[in-house]
Amino acid sequence: MQSREIRSKFIEFFESKKHKFVPSAPMVLKSDPTLMFTNAGMNQFKDLFLGNATADYTRAVNSQKCLRVSGKHNDLEEVGIDTYHHTMFEMLGNWSFGDYFKKEAIQWAWELLTEVYGLEKDRLYVTVFEGDKKDNLAFDQDAFDYWKEFIDESRILNGDKKDNFWEMGDTGPCGPCSELHIDLRSEEERAKISGKDLVNQDHPQVIEVWNLVFMQYDRKSNGQLDNLPAQHIDTGMGFERLAMALQGKLSNYDTDVFMPLINAVAKKASVEYGKEEDIDIAIRVIVDHIRAISFAIADDQLPSNNKAGYVIRRILRRAVRYGYTFLNLNEPFLHELVPVLAEQYKGFFDELESQKDLIAKVIKEEEASFLRTLENGLKRLDQIKDRLKKSGETTIAGEEVFELYDTFGFPLDLTALIARENNLSIDEAGFDKAMSVQKNRSKADAVSEKGDWISIDDEASVEFVGYDEVETETSIIKYREIKEAKRTVYQVVLAKTPFYGESGGQIGDTGLLTNDNETIKVIDTKKENDLIVHFTDKLPADPSASFKAVINGNRRTLIKGNHSATHLLHAALRDVLGTHVQQKGSLVSDQVLRFDFSHFSKVEEEQIVEIERIVNDRIRQNILLDERRSVPIDEAKTLGAMALFGEKYGDFVRVITFDADYSVELCGGTHVNATGDIGLFKIVSEGAVAAGIRRIEAYTGPKAFEHVQAQDKALSEVKEILKNPKDLAKAINGLMDDQKRLSKIIETLYAKQAGVLKQGLLGDVQAKDGFNTLIAKVLLPNADGLKKLAFELKNEVDNLLAILAADIDGKPQIAVVIAENLVADKGLNAGQMVRELAKEIKGGGGGQPFFATAGGKDLFGLDNVVSKATEMVDAL
């Protein structure tokens, strides 16, 4: 049975049981602050389990894109090594929200596996929760009794809290679960050892295939378990594992889910899969990781240096490194797999097909960037390994691990991986310390301590009235305290609110909660899934009292202008640049609008002018807002409404139209009543964010007018300085020509000066124990001159270790240059030395082992640099 049919049969089966098919949520989460990525099928339904939201269905089925690479659910280290763990995977699931419970979930699971899919009953085992004294939880007798109707008691096994009590995190919905395991071993192996003895023992052919979670508790921050408002079913079946079982394979990777990718990688590398373990592992890592990378980019998460973007960059670099080391792929290759992947998922996850060019371009640029540093980083690692071998040590020092991260872009887990392959370990604590000291990392992102919600009214639901009202009478449903690193804030949920919660790029509203007795500031508003949460500076003296909720109207007006201008800008970009333009992110605040979009080249100046003209024309036309709420999604698409990749839409949507022939978008944000309210639109910057992604920033209304006035004033000042020439451009070009001519003269003079300086320094070189040293304080005009001087000295003096403390136009800089043979033979490292010396000038820096530089703030510290450098050299 092919994988497409496997997926279809699952969905069709539960649709026949009156389940509603709900499309996969984006893999990259934007509305849940507790998670970076969707790591389980239930994530998008969390508010339904908690009772914070309602839906027009009580049963659901889907196949959810999931990613598990960090936190509690982390499978990264097993990926490729074994045959059944993955970073990105599909989770087939069926859900009940207060409808059916254990009996039906068990009955239908057995029916689907044995009757629809035809799995052999004597290969299946089930587990039930044995109970837990600490949580005062009893043995799951109900599940045991229901299973007895379908399977022999000898195949019903007890599972402890680790295996048979499912929790999404430290707090939140949870409950006992019942797992289904399948024994895929040969008859001969099964005769030797019973499958029941291998369940949950990490045997590659005795695996969990489905987990039925009986969601009935809410874990509080103090560990207490409270009953949820209703009992729910949450199941998750690994699509890739199911394919392995149904296709008679012994590895997930041998199925048609992965084989097209495996064949493509093997062909590219001119190797044969299944012949050599190291090569097989590398190929499995690559084909797993390309799925995670591609789906993340399709969901608008670009590789970057922080948060979710860094996770994707780590995965990508891990794949590149495996290809480089084991498959001799030293040129970008991952991007060539994107069309193969897109073809596999066409018809179900069409976001890959529609964005395959963009995804490939982003990946290719990331590959090329990492490959430029990978070779040098591996050489540096070889030097470290050789030093450890000579000394008999087995641990790579934390500072060296940090150097590989800071200089060569090696994520911590990549260095750890290479270390393990060489029977070494890394000093992770030392790395963390170096990261903290050298990068001076902010503690602002420290994990906050969240108290439990204190409920005032369990029956009330949240109503957003902010499209029509700026103030309303309301009451508090629940509240809690949040302790952060530097402050304590409070979160309040209102029964009725005009406050817009940050989402869709639009920032949250601020304002006040007032009554006759007190006034509370609302400092921000955010959406957590479907819950509107107000951040306040204090808690009300009487939480049960009524309040008037009033937003900051002036701020909201500016936000609305920027948001509506974003829609006009999007349409203008597609007019001028082409219909390939797609929104890839936005920020809408009261100060600025920022719009990221797919486009493969710089937006030229004349195109910027035309885009501005179109938007301002639409503003002057004073087009009335056409806002339609609760429009069926299919009807919205018929209207031509643009949906954004990476966003989750329900069955009913809100459609914002400014002229049906110009701008029609699905949007939940706030907008002006007519485009004339925007006033003026002015683009202030355009540039690249990543490969194939551009960013425009613009101002509207008063801010745009102030910007134009400031530009006009600056232009007048320039004209006055130049004595009001008739042709301003010609006058400025003349000045620039003069500047270039004079710069060449100055460069010639500096070159002569540098030559004299170099000759003097050559005379100061001192011999020491087989190498030559030079420590000097110098005066130079620019940083390029310092670098040039350092390399010229290195080329003219053998075995040189030179440390130059430079005054460059009143700013302190340090350069350390070391002969390559000293780096290799004596383990010297310019990067480490310069970072230590930089402390004397209150600065920092880095570089390669043979050359590194640092800058700072304290010019008077250069004498201390010379003294400290002398001590360092004397100690060698």
PDB file of N, CA, C and O in Angstrom, residues 624-668:
ATOM      1  N   LEU A 624     -13.499  52.884  -0.046  1.00  0.00           N
ATOM      2  CA  LEU A 624     -14.158  52.427   1.176  1.00  0.00           C
ATOM      3  C   LEU A 624     -13.759  50.993   1.505  1.00  0.00           C
ATOM      4  O   LEU A 624     -13.606  50.155   0.606  1.00  0.00           O
ATOM      5  N   LEU A 625     -13.617  50.737   2.777  1.00  0.00           N
ATOM      6  CA  LEU A 625     -13.338  49.373   3.250  1.00  0.00           C
ATOM      7  C   LEU A 625     -14.564  48.489   3.046  1.00  0.00           C
ATOM      8  O   LEU A 625     -15.680  48.850   3.421  1.00  0.00           O
ATOM      9  N   ASP A 626     -14.340  47.332   2.431  1.00  0.00           N
ATOM     10  CA  ASP A 626     -15.377  46.304   2.343  1.00  0.00           C
ATOM     11  C   ASP A 626     -14.937  45.166   3.256  1.00  0.00           C
ATOM     12  O   ASP A 626     -14.038  44.397   2.915  1.00  0.00           O
ATOM     13  N   GLU A 627     -15.552  45.089   4.417  1.00  0.00           N
ATOM     14  CA  GLU A 627     -15.182  44.075   5.420  1.00  0.00           C
ATOM     15  C   GLU A 627     -16.288  43.038   5.516  1.00  0.00           C
ATOM     16  O   GLU A 627     -17.450  43.376   5.739  1.00  0.00           O
ATOM     17  N   ARG A 628     -15.930  41.780   5.324  1.00  0.00           N
ATOM     18  CA  ARG A 628     -16.911  40.703   5.446  1.00  0.00           C
ATOM     19  C   ARG A 628     -16.418  39.707   6.502  1.00  0.00           C
ATOM     20  O   ARG A 628     -15.296  39.220   6.418  1.00  0.00           O
ATOM     21  N   ARG A 629     -17.286  39.428   7.455  1.00  0.00           N
ATOM     22  CA  ARG A 629     -16.925  38.517   8.537  1.00  0.00           C
ATOM     23  C   ARG A 629     -17.611  37.171   8.367  1.00  0.00           C
ATOM     24  O   ARG A 629     -18.680  37.070   7.754  1.00  0.00           O
ATOM     25  N   SER A 630     -16.987  36.155   8.928  1.00  0.00           N
ATOM     26  CA  SER A 630     -17.550  34.798   8.932  1.00  0.00           C
ATOM     27  C   SER A 630     -17.914  34.328   7.532  1.00  0.00           C
ATOM     28  O   SER A 630     -18.978  33.749   7.297  1.00  0.00           O
ATOM     29  N   VAL A 631     -17.008  34.567   6.593  1.00  0.00           N
ATOM     30  CA  VAL A 631     -17.204  34.117   5.221  1.00  0.00           C
ATOM     31  C   VAL A 631     -16.688  32.684   5.105  1.00  0.00           C
ATOM     32  O   VAL A 631     -15.560  32.406   5.532  1.00  0.00           O
ATOM     33  N   PRO A 632     -17.460  31.743   4.552  1.00  0.00           N
ATOM     34  CA  PRO A 632     -16.940  30.387   4.355  1.00  0.00           C
ATOM     35  C   PRO A 632     -15.639  30.443   3.554  1.00  0.00           C
ATOM     36  O   PRO A 632     -15.530  31.209   2.589  1.00  0.00           O
ATOM     37  N   ILE A 633     -14.664  29.655   3.951  1.00  0.00           N
ATOM     38  CA  ILE A 633     -13.328  29.732   3.354  1.00  0.00           C
ATOM     39  C   ILE A 633     -13.376  29.514   1.846  1.00  0.00           C
ATOM     40  O   ILE A 633     -12.669  30.199   1.087  1.00  0.00           O
ATOM     41  N   ASP A 634     -14.220  28.594   1.368  1.00  0.00           N
ATOM     42  CA  ASP A 634     -14.301  28.350  -0.076  1.00  0.00           C
ATOM     43  C   ASP A 634     -14.873  29.563  -0.805  1.00  0.00           C
ATOM     44  O   ASP A 634     -14.442  29.901  -1.918  1.00  0.00           O
ATOM     45  N   GLU A 635     -15.835  30.225  -0.182  1.00  0.00           N
ATOM     46  CA  GLU A 635     -16.403  31.432  -0.788  1.00  0.00           C
ATOM     47  C   GLU A 635     -15.354  32.541  -0.845  1.00  0.00           C
ATOM     48  O   GLU A 635     -15.268  33.288  -1.828  1.00  0.00           O
ATOM     49  N   ALA A 636     -14.559  32.648   0.212  1.00  0.00           N
ATOM     50  CA  ALA A 636     -13.501  33.668   0.246  1.00  0.00           C
ATOM     51  C   ALA A 636     -12.504  33.452  -0.886  1.00  0.00           C
ATOM     52  O   ALA A 636     -12.050  34.405  -1.529  1.00  0.00           O
ATOM     53  N   LYS A 637     -12.161  32.202  -1.132  1.00  0.00           N
ATOM     54  CA  LYS A 637     -11.223  31.903  -2.209  1.00  0.00           C
ATOM     55  C   LYS A 637     -11.841  32.238  -3.564  1.00  0.00           C
ATOM     56  O   LYS A 637     -11.143  32.702  -4.469  1.00  0.00           O
ATOM     57  N   THR A 638     -13.140  32.027  -3.685  1.00  0.00           N
ATOM     58  CA  THR A 638     -13.841  32.378  -4.923  1.00  0.00           C
ATOM     59  C   THR A 638     -13.781  33.883  -5.166  1.00  0.00           C
ATOM     60  O   THR A 638     -13.683  34.343  -6.306  1.00  0.00           O
ATOM     61  N   LEU A 639     -13.815  34.650  -4.079  1.00  0.00           N
ATOM     62  CA  LEU A 639     -13.720  36.106  -4.189  1.00  0.00           C
ATOM     63  C   LEU A 639     -12.313  36.558  -4.592  1.00  0.00           C
ATOM     64  O   LEU A 639     -12.102  37.728  -4.894  1.00  0.00           O
ATOM     65  N   GLY A 640     -11.378  35.625  -4.581  1.00  0.00           N
ATOM     66  CA  GLY A 640      -9.999  35.961  -4.946  1.00  0.00           C
ATOM     67  C   GLY A 640      -9.147  36.366  -3.768  1.00  0.00           C
ATOM     68  O   GLY A 640      -8.059  36.933  -3.947  1.00  0.00           O
ATOM     69  N   ALA A 641      -9.603  36.088  -2.552  1.00  0.00           N
ATOM     70  CA  ALA A 641      -8.860  36.491  -1.361  1.00  0.00           C
ATOM     71  C   ALA A 641      -7.528  35.756  -1.279  1.00  0.00           C
ATOM     72  O   ALA A 641      -7.456  34.544  -1.485  1.00  0.00           O
ATOM     73  N   MET A 642      -6.477  36.517  -0.964  1.00  0.00           N
ATOM     74  CA  MET A 642      -5.151  35.936  -0.833  1.00  0.00           C
ATOM     75  C   MET A 642      -4.965  35.379   0.565  1.00  0.00           C
ATOM     76  O   MET A 642      -5.186  36.077   1.562  1.00  0.00           O
ATOM     77  N   ALA A 643      -4.572  34.109   0.647  1.00  0.00           N
ATOM     78  CA  ALA A 643      -4.230  33.480   1.920  1.00  0.00           C
ATOM     79  C   ALA A 643      -2.716  33.444   2.038  1.00  0.00           C
ATOM     80  O   ALA A 643      -2.015  33.321   1.038  1.00  0.00           O
ATOM     81  N   LEU A 644      -2.218  33.579   3.254  1.00  0.00           N
ATOM     82  CA  LEU A 644      -0.776  33.624   3.473  1.00  0.00           C
ATOM     83  C   LEU A 644      -0.253  32.255   3.856  1.00  0.00           C
ATOM     84  O   LEU A 644      -0.849  31.551   4.669  1.00  0.00           O
ATOM     85  N   PHE A 645       0.894  31.864   3.289  1.00  0.00           N
ATOM     86  CA  PHE A 645       1.544  30.629   3.680  1.00  0.00           C
ATOM     87  C   PHE A 645       1.964  30.741   5.141  1.00  0.00           C
ATOM     88  O   PHE A 645       2.398  31.790   5.605  1.00  0.00           O
ATOM     89  N   GLY A 646       1.854  29.631   5.861  1.00  0.00           N
ATOM     90  CA  GLY A 646       2.270  29.627   7.252  1.00  0.00           C
ATOM     91  C   GLY A 646       1.197  30.094   8.218  1.00  0.00           C
ATOM     92  O   GLY A 646       1.421  30.141   9.414  1.00  0.00           O
ATOM     93  N   GLU A 647       0.017  30.454   7.701  1.00  0.00           N
ATOM     94  CA  GLU A 647      -1.092  30.863   8.561  1.00  0.00           C
ATOM     95  C   GLU A 647      -2.141  29.748   8.591  1.00  0.00           C
ATOM     96  O   GLU A 647      -2.322  29.020   7.626  1.00  0.00           O
ATOM     97  N   LYS A 648      -2.820  29.654   9.713  1.00  0.00           N
ATOM     98  CA  LYS A 648      -3.868  28.652   9.888  1.00  0.00           C
ATOM     99  C   LYS A 648      -5.218  29.343   9.783  1.00  0.00           C
ATOM    100  O   LYS A 648      -5.519  30.289  10.510  1.00  0.00           O
ATOM    101  N   TYR A 649      -6.037  28.892   8.843  1.00  0.00           N
ATOM    102  CA  TYR A 649      -7.362  29.463   8.658  1.00  0.00           C
ATOM    103  C   TYR A 649      -8.428  28.427   9.008  1.00  0.00           C
ATOM    104  O   TYR A 649      -8.268  27.238   8.736  1.00  0.00           O
ATOM    105  N   GLY A 650      -9.521  28.913   9.590  1.00  0.00           N
ATOM    106  CA  GLY A 650     -10.624  28.035   9.928  1.00  0.00           C
ATOM    107  C   GLY A 650     -11.612  27.919   8.779  1.00  0.00           C
ATOM    108  O   GLY A 650     -11.361  28.347   7.651  1.00  0.00           O
ATOM    109  N   ASP A 651     -12.772  27.369   9.071  1.00  0.00           N
ATOM    110  CA  ASP A 651     -13.811  27.202   8.045  1.00  0.00           C
ATOM    111  C   ASP A 651     -14.435  28.536   7.649  1.00  0.00           C
ATOM    112  O   ASP A 651     -14.946  28.687   6.541  1.00  0.00           O
ATOM    113  N   PHE A 652     -14.396  29.502   8.581  1.00  0.00           N
ATOM    114  CA  PHE A 652     -14.959  30.821   8.312  1.00  0.00           C
ATOM    115  C   PHE A 652     -13.874  31.868   8.539  1.00  0.00           C
ATOM    116  O   PHE A 652     -13.124  31.793   9.521  1.00  0.00           O
ATOM    117  N   VAL A 653     -13.805  32.819   7.643  1.00  0.00           N
ATOM    118  CA  VAL A 653     -12.712  33.789   7.674  1.00  0.00           C
ATOM    119  C   VAL A 653     -13.249  35.204   7.509  1.00  0.00           C
ATOM    120  O   VAL A 653     -14.415  35.411   7.172  1.00  0.00           O
ATOM    121  N   ARG A 654     -12.383  36.170   7.727  1.00  0.00           N
ATOM    122  CA  ARG A 654     -12.711  37.580   7.534  1.00  0.00           C
ATOM    123  C   ARG A 654     -11.998  38.062   6.272  1.00  0.00           C
ATOM    124  O   ARG A 654     -10.798  37.839   6.107  1.00  0.00           O
ATOM    125  N   VAL A 655     -12.731  38.705   5.393  1.00  0.00           N
ATOM    126  CA  VAL A 655     -12.188  39.156   4.112  1.00  0.00           C
ATOM    127  C   VAL A 655     -12.144  40.678   4.099  1.00  0.00           C
ATOM    128  O   VAL A 655     -13.157  41.348   4.334  1.00  0.00           O
ATOM    129  N   ILE A 656     -10.956  41.216   3.831  1.00  0.00           N
ATOM    130  CA  ILE A 656     -10.752  42.668   3.759  1.00  0.00           C
ATOM    131  C   ILE A 656     -10.510  43.049   2.304  1.00  0.00           C
ATOM    132  O   ILE A 656      -9.561  42.556   1.671  1.00  0.00           O
ATOM    133  N   THR A 657     -11.362  43.944   1.782  1.00  0.00           N
ATOM    134  CA  THR A 657     -11.266  44.334   0.372  1.00  0.00           C
ATOM    135  C   THR A 657     -11.158  45.855   0.252  1.00  0.00           C
ATOM    136  O   THR A 657     -11.951  46.591   0.859  1.00  0.00           O
ATOM    137  N   PHE A 658     -10.161  46.291  -0.513  1.00  0.00           N
ATOM    138  CA  PHE A 658     -10.077  47.682  -0.945  1.00  0.00           C
ATOM    139  C   PHE A 658     -10.091  47.648  -2.475  1.00  0.00           C
ATOM    140  O   PHE A 658      -9.030  47.548  -3.108  1.00  0.00           O
ATOM    141  N   ASP A 659     -11.297  47.679  -3.037  1.00  0.00           N
ATOM    142  CA  ASP A 659     -11.503  47.549  -4.483  1.00  0.00           C
ATOM    143  C   ASP A 659     -11.294  46.084  -4.879  1.00  0.00           C
ATOM    144  O   ASP A 659     -10.166  45.568  -4.854  1.00  0.00           O
ATOM    145  N   ALA A 660     -12.365  45.419  -5.256  1.00  0.00           N
ATOM    146  CA  ALA A 660     -12.325  43.978  -5.560  1.00  0.00           C
ATOM    147  C   ALA A 660     -11.358  43.639  -6.678  1.00  0.00           C
ATOM    148  O   ALA A 660     -10.905  42.485  -6.794  1.00  0.00           O
ATOM    149  N   ASP A 661     -11.025  44.621  -7.505  1.00  0.00           N
ATOM    150  CA  ASP A 661     -10.076  44.361  -8.586  1.00  0.00           C
ATOM    151  C   ASP A 661      -8.638  44.668  -8.173  1.00  0.00           C
ATOM    152  O   ASP A 661      -7.713  44.546  -8.990  1.00  0.00           O
ATOM    153  N   TYR A 662      -8.452  45.091  -6.922  1.00  0.00           N
ATOM    154  CA  TYR A 662      -7.103  45.505  -6.499  1.00  0.00           C
ATOM    155  C   TYR A 662      -6.589  44.709  -5.310  1.00  0.00           C
ATOM    156  O   TYR A 662      -5.593  44.003  -5.407  1.00  0.00           O
ATOM    157  N   SER A 663      -7.254  44.787  -4.163  1.00  0.00           N
ATOM    158  CA  SER A 663      -6.744  44.145  -2.947  1.00  0.00           C
ATOM    159  C   SER A 663      -7.852  43.405  -2.215  1.00  0.00           C
ATOM    160  O   SER A 663      -8.791  44.029  -1.693  1.00  0.00           O
ATOM    161  N   VAL A 664      -7.753  42.071  -2.194  1.00  0.00           N
ATOM    162  CA  VAL A 664      -8.692  41.219  -1.457  1.00  0.00           C
ATOM    163  C   VAL A 664      -7.854  40.229  -0.649  1.00  0.00           C
ATOM    164  O   VAL A 664      -7.135  39.406  -1.221  1.00  0.00           O
ATOM    165  N   GLU A 665      -7.904  40.312   0.682  1.00  0.00           N
ATOM    166  CA  GLU A 665      -7.061  39.447   1.519  1.00  0.00           C
ATOM    167  C   GLU A 665      -7.850  38.898   2.699  1.00  0.00           C
ATOM    168  O   GLU A 665      -8.790  39.537   3.196  1.00  0.00           O
ATOM    169  N   LEU A 666      -7.428  37.712   3.153  1.00  0.00           N
ATOM    170  CA  LEU A 666      -7.915  37.173   4.417  1.00  0.00           C
ATOM    171  C   LEU A 666      -7.127  37.849   5.525  1.00  0.00           C
ATOM    172  O   LEU A 666      -5.898  37.836   5.507  1.00  0.00           O
ATOM    173  N   CYS A 667      -7.817  38.453   6.477  1.00  0.00           N
ATOM    174  CA  CYS A 667      -7.091  39.205   7.501  1.00  0.00           C
ATOM    175  C   CYS A 667      -7.951  39.377   8.735  1.00  0.00           C
ATOM    176  O   CYS A 667      -9.149  39.658   8.639  1.00  0.00           O
ATOM    177  N   GLY A 668      -7.344  39.245   9.897  1.00  0.00           N
ATOM    178  CA  GLY A 668      -8.063  39.436  11.154  1.00  0.00           C
ATOM    179  C   GLY A 668      -7.750  40.760  11.814  1.00  0.00           C
ATOM    180  O   GLY A 668      -8.217  41.027  12.924  1.00  0.00           O
TER     181      GLY A 668
END
